[in-house]
Amino acid sequence: MTAPTIVAQRPVIAGDKQLTVSTIRIAANYYDTVIFDDSPDKRHVGMVIGGYVIDHSSKRANDREAAMEQHREALIAARNETPKAVRA
């Protein structure tokens, strides 16, 4: 088995957000997109933005085209949405 490969990775700095949207290829037909909190105090870890729980959840795609669409959508959310607390 090979190591995961970064397919796309973009920083997003907007307002008090310092995030990275990352999409990796784990195996053939398996891609994951994740949003990470890069702020020094990790103020947004565990919060929700664009359907992702920052630093905790990912969205899977079965091909590169779908993965890149998810990556674009995650970038738009990271730039434009305000992170919200997870509802209990």
GROMACS .gro file of N, CA and C in nm:
model
  264
    1MET      N    1   0.084  -0.118   0.000
    1MET     CA    2   0.000   0.000   0.000
    1MET      C    3   0.088   0.124   0.000
    2THR      N    4   0.052   0.223  -0.079
    2THR     CA    5   0.131   0.345  -0.087
    2THR      C    6   0.079   0.449   0.011
    3ALA      N    7   0.163   0.544   0.040
    3ALA     CA    8   0.124   0.654   0.130
    3ALA      C    9   0.025   0.745   0.060
    4PRO      N   10  -0.062   0.812   0.137
    4PRO     CA   11  -0.155   0.908   0.076
    4PRO      C   12  -0.078   1.018   0.003
    5THR      N   13  -0.139   1.070  -0.103
    5THR     CA   14  -0.080   1.175  -0.184
    5THR      C   15  -0.167   1.300  -0.177
    6ILE      N   16  -0.105   1.415  -0.151
    6ILE     CA   17  -0.180   1.540  -0.152
    6ILE      C   18  -0.216   1.573  -0.296
    7VAL      N   19  -0.344   1.592  -0.321
    7VAL     CA   20  -0.393   1.626  -0.454
    7VAL      C   21  -0.409   1.777  -0.467
    8ALA      N   22  -0.462   1.840  -0.361
    8ALA     CA   23  -0.479   1.986  -0.359
    8ALA      C   24  -0.475   2.031  -0.214
    9GLN      N   25  -0.411   2.145  -0.191
    9GLN     CA   26  -0.403   2.199  -0.056
    9GLN      C   27  -0.393   2.351  -0.067
   10ARG      N   28  -0.487   2.421  -0.003
   10ARG     CA   29  -0.489   2.567  -0.013
   10ARG      C   30  -0.513   2.629   0.124
   11PRO      N   31  -0.433   2.729   0.160
   11PRO     CA   32  -0.460   2.803   0.283
   11PRO      C   33  -0.574   2.903   0.260
   12VAL      N   34  -0.650   2.928   0.366
   12VAL     CA   35  -0.757   3.029   0.363
   12VAL      C   36  -0.739   3.116   0.485
   13ILE      N   37  -0.710   3.244   0.462
   13ILE     CA   38  -0.698   3.340   0.571
   13ILE      C   39  -0.803   3.448   0.544
   14ALA      N   40  -0.903   3.453   0.632
   14ALA     CA   41  -1.013   3.548   0.616
   14ALA      C   42  -1.066   3.582   0.755
   15GLY      N   43  -1.066   3.711   0.788
   15GLY     CA   44  -1.109   3.751   0.922
   15GLY      C   45  -1.020   3.686   1.025
   16ASP      N   46  -1.082   3.619   1.124
   16ASP     CA   47  -1.002   3.552   1.227
   16ASP      C   48  -0.976   3.406   1.193
   17LYS      N   49  -1.009   3.365   1.071
   17LYS     CA   50  -0.989   3.227   1.029
   17LYS      C   51  -0.852   3.209   0.963
   18GLN      N   52  -0.784   3.104   1.006
   18GLN     CA   53  -0.661   3.058   0.942
   18GLN      C   54  -0.680   2.909   0.921
   19LEU      N   55  -0.728   2.874   0.802
   19LEU     CA   56  -0.765   2.736   0.773
   19LEU      C   57  -0.686   2.683   0.654
   20THR      N   58  -0.681   2.553   0.641
   20THR     CA   59  -0.627   2.488   0.522
   20THR      C   60  -0.728   2.386   0.476
   21VAL      N   61  -0.759   2.390   0.346
   21VAL     CA   62  -0.843   2.288   0.284
   21VAL      C   63  -0.748   2.193   0.212
   22SER      N   64  -0.759   2.066   0.246
   22SER     CA   65  -0.667   1.967   0.192
   22SER      C   66  -0.745   1.848   0.136
   23THR      N   67  -0.707   1.806   0.016
   23THR     CA   68  -0.764   1.686  -0.045
   23THR      C   69  -0.650   1.591  -0.075
   24ILE      N   70  -0.664   1.468  -0.027
   24ILE     CA   71  -0.562   1.367  -0.048
   24ILE      C   72  -0.622   1.246  -0.119
   25ARG      N   73  -0.535   1.176  -0.190
   25ARG     CA   74  -0.573   1.049  -0.250
   25ARG      C   75  -0.515   0.941  -0.162
   26ILE      N   76  -0.604   0.858  -0.108
   26ILE     CA   77  -0.561   0.753  -0.017
   26ILE      C   78  -0.533   0.625  -0.094
   27ALA      N   79  -0.616   0.595  -0.192
   27ALA     CA   80  -0.600   0.475  -0.274
   27ALA      C   81  -0.677   0.499  -0.404
   28ALA      N   82  -0.669   0.406  -0.495
   28ALA     CA   83  -0.747   0.418  -0.618
   28ALA      C   84  -0.893   0.434  -0.581
   29ASN      N   85  -0.956   0.534  -0.639
   29ASN     CA   86  -1.098   0.560  -0.614
   29ASN      C   87  -1.130   0.594  -0.469
   30TYR      N   88  -1.038   0.657  -0.398
   30TYR     CA   89  -1.064   0.698  -0.260
   30TYR      C   90  -0.990   0.828  -0.232
   31TYR      N   91  -1.065   0.938  -0.225
   31TYR     CA   92  -1.012   1.071  -0.196
   31TYR      C   93  -1.082   1.126  -0.073
   32ASP      N   94  -1.010   1.200   0.010
   32ASP     CA   95  -1.068   1.264   0.128
   32ASP      C   96  -1.035   1.413   0.126
   33THR      N   97  -1.135   1.495   0.160
   33THR     CA   98  -1.116   1.639   0.176
   33THR      C   99  -1.141   1.673   0.322
   34VAL      N  100  -1.050   1.755   0.378
   34VAL     CA  101  -1.053   1.791   0.519
   34VAL      C  102  -1.027   1.941   0.531
   35ILE      N  103  -1.083   2.004   0.635
   35ILE     CA  104  -1.050   2.143   0.668
   35ILE      C  105  -0.977   2.142   0.802
   36PHE      N  106  -0.858   2.203   0.804
   36PHE     CA  107  -0.775   2.210   0.924
   36PHE      C  108  -0.771   2.353   0.977
   37ASP      N  109  -0.761   2.368   1.109
   37ASP     CA  110  -0.743   2.498   1.173
   37ASP      C  111  -0.593   2.521   1.191
   38ASP      N  112  -0.541   2.625   1.128
   38ASP     CA  113  -0.399   2.658   1.137
   38ASP      C  114  -0.369   2.772   1.234
   39SER      N  115  -0.473   2.823   1.303
   39SER     CA  116  -0.450   2.935   1.394
   39SER      C  117  -0.367   2.887   1.513
   40PRO      N  118  -0.285   2.976   1.569
   40PRO     CA  119  -0.198   2.936   1.681
   40PRO      C  120  -0.277   2.881   1.801
   41ASP      N  121  -0.395   2.935   1.826
   41ASP     CA  122  -0.473   2.891   1.943
   41ASP      C  123  -0.579   2.786   1.909
   42LYS      N  124  -0.583   2.743   1.782
   42LYS     CA  125  -0.676   2.639   1.737
   42LYS      C  126  -0.821   2.671   1.775
   43ARG      N  127  -0.859   2.799   1.761
   43ARG     CA  128  -0.991   2.846   1.806
   43ARG      C  129  -1.109   2.782   1.734
   44HIS      N  130  -1.089   2.727   1.616
   44HIS     CA  131  -1.201   2.671   1.540
   44HIS      C  132  -1.206   2.518   1.537
   45VAL      N  133  -1.114   2.452   1.604
   45VAL     CA  134  -1.115   2.305   1.608
   45VAL      C  135  -1.248   2.258   1.666
   46GLY      N  136  -1.309   2.164   1.598
   46GLY     CA  137  -1.434   2.107   1.645
   46GLY      C  138  -1.558   2.185   1.602
   47MET      N  139  -1.539   2.301   1.539
   47MET     CA  140  -1.652   2.378   1.490
   47MET      C  141  -1.688   2.331   1.348
   48VAL      N  142  -1.809   2.367   1.305
   48VAL     CA  143  -1.858   2.323   1.174
   48VAL      C  144  -1.851   2.437   1.074
   49ILE      N  145  -1.804   2.402   0.954
   49ILE     CA  146  -1.804   2.497   0.842
   49ILE      C  147  -1.822   2.415   0.714
   50GLY      N  148  -1.918   2.450   0.635
   50GLY     CA  149  -1.940   2.381   0.508
   50GLY      C  150  -1.969   2.233   0.521
   51GLY      N  151  -2.027   2.192   0.633
   51GLY     CA  152  -2.056   2.051   0.654
   51GLY      C  153  -1.938   1.970   0.707
   52TYR      N  154  -1.826   2.035   0.732
   52TYR     CA  155  -1.708   1.970   0.788
   52TYR      C  156  -1.695   2.010   0.934
   53VAL      N  157  -1.652   1.916   1.018
   53VAL     CA  158  -1.612   1.950   1.153
   53VAL      C  159  -1.461   1.972   1.144
   54ILE      N  160  -1.420   2.096   1.168
   54ILE     CA  161  -1.280   2.135   1.149
   54ILE      C  162  -1.187   2.046   1.231
   55ASP      N  163  -1.086   1.991   1.165
   55ASP     CA  164  -0.985   1.902   1.221
   55ASP      C  165  -1.039   1.765   1.262
   56HIS      N  166  -1.166   1.734   1.233
   56HIS     CA  167  -1.223   1.607   1.279
   56HIS      C  168  -1.291   1.525   1.172
   57SER      N  169  -1.349   1.587   1.071
   57SER     CA  170  -1.425   1.508   0.974
   57SER      C  171  -1.373   1.532   0.832
   58SER      N  172  -1.413   1.442   0.744
   58SER     CA  173  -1.374   1.454   0.604
   58SER      C  174  -1.491   1.413   0.517
   59LYS      N  175  -1.479   1.444   0.390
   59LYS     CA  176  -1.577   1.398   0.292
   59LYS      C  177  -1.502   1.315   0.190
   60ARG      N  178  -1.558   1.200   0.157
   60ARG     CA  179  -1.495   1.106   0.065
   60ARG      C  180  -1.551   1.123  -0.075
   61ALA      N  181  -1.465   1.104  -0.173
   61ALA     CA  182  -1.504   1.102  -0.314
   61ALA      C  183  -1.444   0.978  -0.378
   62ASN      N  184  -1.510   0.929  -0.481
   62ASN     CA  185  -1.464   0.807  -0.547
   62ASN      C  186  -1.381   0.831  -0.672
   63ASP      N  187  -1.370   0.959  -0.715
   63ASP     CA  188  -1.285   0.989  -0.830
   63ASP      C  189  -1.231   1.130  -0.816
   64ARG      N  190  -1.128   1.159  -0.895
   64ARG     CA  191  -1.060   1.288  -0.886
   64ARG      C  192  -1.153   1.405  -0.916
   65GLU      N  193  -1.238   1.392  -1.016
   65GLU     CA  194  -1.329   1.501  -1.052
   65GLU      C  195  -1.421   1.537  -0.935
   66ALA      N  196  -1.480   1.436  -0.872
   66ALA     CA  197  -1.568   1.460  -0.757
   66ALA      C  198  -1.487   1.518  -0.640
   67ALA      N  199  -1.365   1.470  -0.621
   67ALA     CA  200  -1.280   1.521  -0.514
   67ALA      C  201  -1.247   1.668  -0.535
   68MET      N  202  -1.219   1.708  -0.658
   68MET     CA  203  -1.188   1.848  -0.685
   68MET      C  204  -1.310   1.937  -0.667
   69GLU      N  205  -1.428   1.886  -0.698
   69GLU     CA  206  -1.551   1.962  -0.674
   69GLU      C  207  -1.572   1.981  -0.525
   70GLN      N  208  -1.552   1.877  -0.446
   70GLN     CA  209  -1.562   1.890  -0.301
   70GLN      C  210  -1.459   1.989  -0.248
   71HIS      N  211  -1.338   1.984  -0.303
   71HIS     CA  212  -1.232   2.077  -0.261
   71HIS      C  213  -1.275   2.221  -0.288
   72ARG      N  214  -1.328   2.247  -0.408
   72ARG     CA  215  -1.375   2.383  -0.442
   72ARG      C  216  -1.486   2.428  -0.347
   73GLU      N  217  -1.581   2.340  -0.320
   73GLU     CA  218  -1.691   2.374  -0.229
   73GLU      C  219  -1.640   2.402  -0.088
   74ALA      N  220  -1.543   2.324  -0.042
   74ALA     CA  221  -1.485   2.345   0.091
   74ALA      C  222  -1.410   2.479   0.096
   75LEU      N  223  -1.340   2.514  -0.011
   75LEU     CA  224  -1.271   2.644  -0.017
   75LEU      C  225  -1.370   2.759  -0.008
   76ILE      N  226  -1.478   2.751  -0.082
   76ILE     CA  227  -1.580   2.856  -0.080
   76ILE      C  228  -1.638   2.869   0.061
   77ALA      N  229  -1.670   2.757   0.124
   77ALA     CA  230  -1.723   2.760   0.260
   77ALA      C  231  -1.621   2.820   0.356
   78ALA      N  232  -1.495   2.778   0.346
   78ALA     CA  233  -1.391   2.828   0.435
   78ALA      C  234  -1.372   2.978   0.421
   79ARG      N  235  -1.383   3.028   0.299
   79ARG     CA  236  -1.368   3.172   0.276
   79ARG      C  237  -1.488   3.253   0.323
   80ASN      N  238  -1.608   3.199   0.304
   80ASN     CA  239  -1.729   3.280   0.319
   80ASN      C  240  -1.814   3.252   0.443
   81GLU      N  241  -1.801   3.136   0.503
   81GLU     CA  242  -1.886   3.101   0.616
   81GLU      C  243  -1.814   3.130   0.748
   82THR      N  244  -1.896   3.146   0.851
   82THR     CA  245  -1.844   3.162   0.987
   82THR      C  246  -1.853   3.028   1.057
   83PRO      N  247  -1.743   2.980   1.115
   83PRO     CA  248  -1.750   2.852   1.187
   83PRO      C  249  -1.852   2.860   1.300
   84LYS      N  250  -1.927   2.751   1.317
   84LYS     CA  251  -2.031   2.744   1.421
   84LYS      C  252  -2.002   2.626   1.511
   85ALA      N  253  -2.046   2.640   1.637
   85ALA     CA  254  -2.031   2.531   1.733
   85ALA      C  255  -2.115   2.412   1.690
   86VAL      N  256  -2.067   2.293   1.718
   86VAL     CA  257  -2.140   2.170   1.687
   86VAL      C  258  -2.261   2.162   1.779
   87ARG      N  259  -2.373   2.129   1.721
   87ARG     CA  260  -2.494   2.113   1.803
   87ARG      C  261  -2.490   1.980   1.874
   88ALA      N  262  -2.525   1.982   1.999
   88ALA     CA  263  -2.525   1.858   2.080
   88ALA      C  264  -2.651   1.778   2.060
   0.00000   0.00000   0.00000
